[in-house]
């Protein structure tokens, strides 16, 4: 069992202590709470998920009363075997706070904010010619009086490519992620858009080189 999210084998920054960021996607009236390493067709993850953390499960979450910064990245663009556009930025939102009421359908506390995201959520859409991509979401403890570093102010809904995750974490003064989650998505023609498989499963036609 991995002790960090995403797995250390990926070579990316991880949350440590297996602290999970809970994601719930709703598609066609059906809600899916993401399990670590789950695999999806692209329609499932097309709309912004609800986010939650579980103070009762993770002491580090219970002890923290501040705001969170949310990042979602694709490290496999355009293909896992040739990720020349790493990282593609799918979401950058600041000033998320824990709601004191229980979230639904997740347990724990929903993460909410009242300010627009600098980079709005964009659902995964890997090329149909690519094997499944990994998608990683992080919740960072947001420093007080935080502002997006000037070097990253150009990222927006129209500009998402070539985001440098490590440099952003350093330049923004962020510590190790407080929580994380990851999953896979495929848009291959053999994969139905509403496909769901547990971690370790396979999409119709196989997942190529992206399966962990």
XYZ file of C-alpha atoms in Angstrom:
212
model
C 0.000 0.000 0.000
C 1.393 3.384 -1.018
C 2.062 5.778 1.851
C 1.718 8.918 -0.241
C -0.587 10.349 -2.908
C 0.339 10.281 -5.750
C 2.614 7.229 -5.433
C 6.302 8.090 -4.975
C 7.050 5.966 -8.033
C 5.539 8.702 -10.174
C 8.378 11.032 -9.218
C 6.104 13.998 -8.435
C 5.500 15.857 -5.201
C 3.177 13.891 -2.925
C 0.961 14.483 0.085
C 2.683 12.067 2.439
C 0.884 10.023 5.103
C -1.652 8.935 2.478
C -3.815 11.997 3.121
C -6.582 11.930 0.507
C -8.364 14.844 -1.124
C -11.891 13.576 -1.769
C -13.369 14.235 -5.236
C -16.935 13.586 -6.344
C -18.031 13.861 -9.987
C -21.659 13.984 -11.099
C -22.602 12.859 -14.627
C -26.135 12.242 -15.916
C -27.470 12.387 -12.378
C -25.044 9.759 -11.091
C -22.316 10.683 -8.609
C -18.954 8.945 -8.379
C -16.624 9.486 -5.432
C -13.147 8.941 -6.869
C -11.019 6.144 -5.510
C -7.256 6.452 -5.702
C -5.960 5.274 -9.079
C -9.430 4.773 -10.576
C -9.887 4.806 -14.365
C -12.553 6.760 -16.250
C -13.957 7.602 -19.618
C -13.745 11.319 -20.322
C -17.439 12.149 -19.765
C -17.329 11.182 -16.089
C -14.774 13.868 -15.228
C -15.975 16.560 -17.633
C -17.515 18.869 -15.023
C -15.913 20.375 -11.921
C -15.913 17.977 -8.960
C -16.888 18.750 -5.407
C -13.916 18.596 -3.039
C -13.781 17.523 0.592
C -11.328 16.721 3.367
C -11.859 14.452 6.355
C -10.714 15.986 9.666
C -11.832 12.895 11.568
C -9.514 10.720 9.480
C -6.462 12.949 9.113
C -5.067 14.842 12.104
C -3.120 17.243 9.891
C -6.396 18.349 8.304
C -8.106 18.662 11.684
C -5.289 20.835 13.028
C -5.242 23.234 10.069
C -7.717 26.141 10.129
C -6.445 28.159 7.176
C -7.184 28.263 3.471
C -6.197 25.825 0.735
C -4.831 26.221 -2.774
C -6.044 23.622 -5.276
C -3.977 22.446 -8.246
C -4.880 19.881 -10.892
C -2.304 18.848 -13.479
C -1.815 16.350 -16.299
C 1.803 15.127 -16.370
C 1.261 12.992 -19.500
C 0.529 15.560 -22.209
C 0.430 14.887 -25.069
C 1.207 11.185 -24.411
C 2.641 9.304 -21.422
C 5.512 7.997 -23.550
C 6.414 11.490 -24.809
C 5.207 14.085 -22.248
C 6.707 17.122 -23.958
C 3.887 19.414 -22.711
C 4.217 18.486 -19.037
C 2.450 19.838 -17.069
C -0.950 20.792 -18.511
C -2.768 22.901 -15.924
C -6.389 21.835 -15.458
C -7.288 23.871 -12.380
C -5.760 26.516 -10.126
C -7.999 27.837 -7.358
C -7.068 29.721 -4.201
C -8.654 30.555 -0.850
C -10.584 27.310 -0.439
C -11.921 26.828 3.086
C -13.445 23.889 4.948
C -17.195 24.137 5.296
C -18.300 23.324 8.831
C -21.237 21.225 7.595
C -20.822 17.719 6.187
C -20.503 17.503 2.425
C -22.590 15.214 0.258
C -22.030 12.611 -1.110
C -18.598 12.669 0.517
C -17.868 12.373 4.179
C -15.864 15.096 5.878
C -16.018 18.786 5.064
C -16.521 20.344 1.656
C -13.915 22.783 0.347
C -15.551 25.957 -0.935
C -14.646 29.483 -1.945
C -16.407 32.580 -3.184
C -13.751 33.883 -5.564
C -13.226 32.867 -9.200
C -10.406 30.437 -9.945
C -7.379 31.907 -11.717
C -7.496 28.897 -14.034
C -11.029 27.432 -14.152
C -11.543 23.690 -14.077
C -11.166 21.964 -17.430
C -12.065 18.304 -17.642
C -9.535 15.737 -18.851
C -9.471 15.254 -22.623
C -6.426 13.172 -23.574
C -5.958 12.564 -27.319
C -7.887 9.621 -28.725
C -4.570 8.264 -30.005
C -2.971 8.289 -26.543
C -3.092 5.730 -23.791
C -4.698 6.856 -20.531
C -3.330 9.977 -18.848
C -2.801 10.492 -15.132
C -4.540 13.424 -13.453
C -3.247 14.642 -10.106
C -5.057 16.989 -7.724
C -3.352 18.668 -4.790
C -4.580 20.682 -1.821
C -1.823 22.903 -0.412
C -1.994 24.889 2.792
C -2.172 28.447 1.460
C 0.219 30.953 3.041
C -1.267 34.034 4.678
C -1.660 37.099 2.432
C -1.051 34.841 -0.552
C -0.832 36.105 -4.125
C -0.078 34.153 -7.297
C 3.580 34.850 -8.204
C 3.925 37.249 -11.123
C 5.670 34.629 -13.251
C 2.441 32.586 -13.258
C -0.076 35.378 -13.741
C -0.285 34.566 -17.453
C -1.843 31.170 -16.881
C -5.560 31.327 -17.584
C -8.447 29.547 -19.239
C -6.712 30.137 -22.581
C -3.141 29.401 -21.451
C -2.588 26.117 -19.611
C 0.417 24.377 -21.180
C 3.979 24.020 -19.905
C 3.185 24.689 -16.267
C 6.224 23.907 -14.077
C 4.869 22.249 -10.951
C 8.085 22.186 -8.936
C 8.949 25.798 -9.696
C 5.437 26.966 -8.855
C 5.539 25.240 -5.469
C 8.897 26.871 -4.703
C 8.013 30.331 -6.038
C 4.631 30.362 -4.284
C 6.190 29.415 -0.948
C 4.110 26.268 -0.604
C 4.990 23.364 1.657
C 4.381 19.698 0.904
C 0.790 19.127 -0.251
C -1.686 18.742 2.593
C -3.714 16.206 0.589
C -3.844 14.702 -2.873
C -5.637 12.380 -5.248
C -4.972 10.897 -8.693
C -6.868 8.979 -11.331
C -6.661 7.994 -15.006
C -8.745 9.058 -18.000
C -8.801 7.708 -21.555
C -10.480 9.098 -24.670
C -9.549 6.154 -26.875
C -12.314 5.215 -29.316
C -12.722 1.844 -27.625
C -13.473 3.502 -24.275
C -17.068 4.614 -23.573
C -17.297 8.122 -22.165
C -19.099 6.875 -19.063
C -16.664 4.029 -18.381
C -15.544 3.466 -14.775
C -13.037 0.887 -13.506
C -11.422 0.391 -10.134
C -7.690 0.881 -9.737
C -5.772 -1.855 -11.519
C -8.579 -2.474 -14.027
C -8.297 -2.031 -17.754
C -10.178 -0.002 -20.306
C -11.516 -1.784 -23.363
C -8.521 -2.165 -25.640
C -6.052 -1.743 -22.781
C -4.413 1.310 -21.250
C -1.010 1.255 -22.888
C 1.885 2.474 -20.780
C 0.036 4.700 -18.288
C -1.235 2.087 -15.860
C 0.451 2.123 -12.451
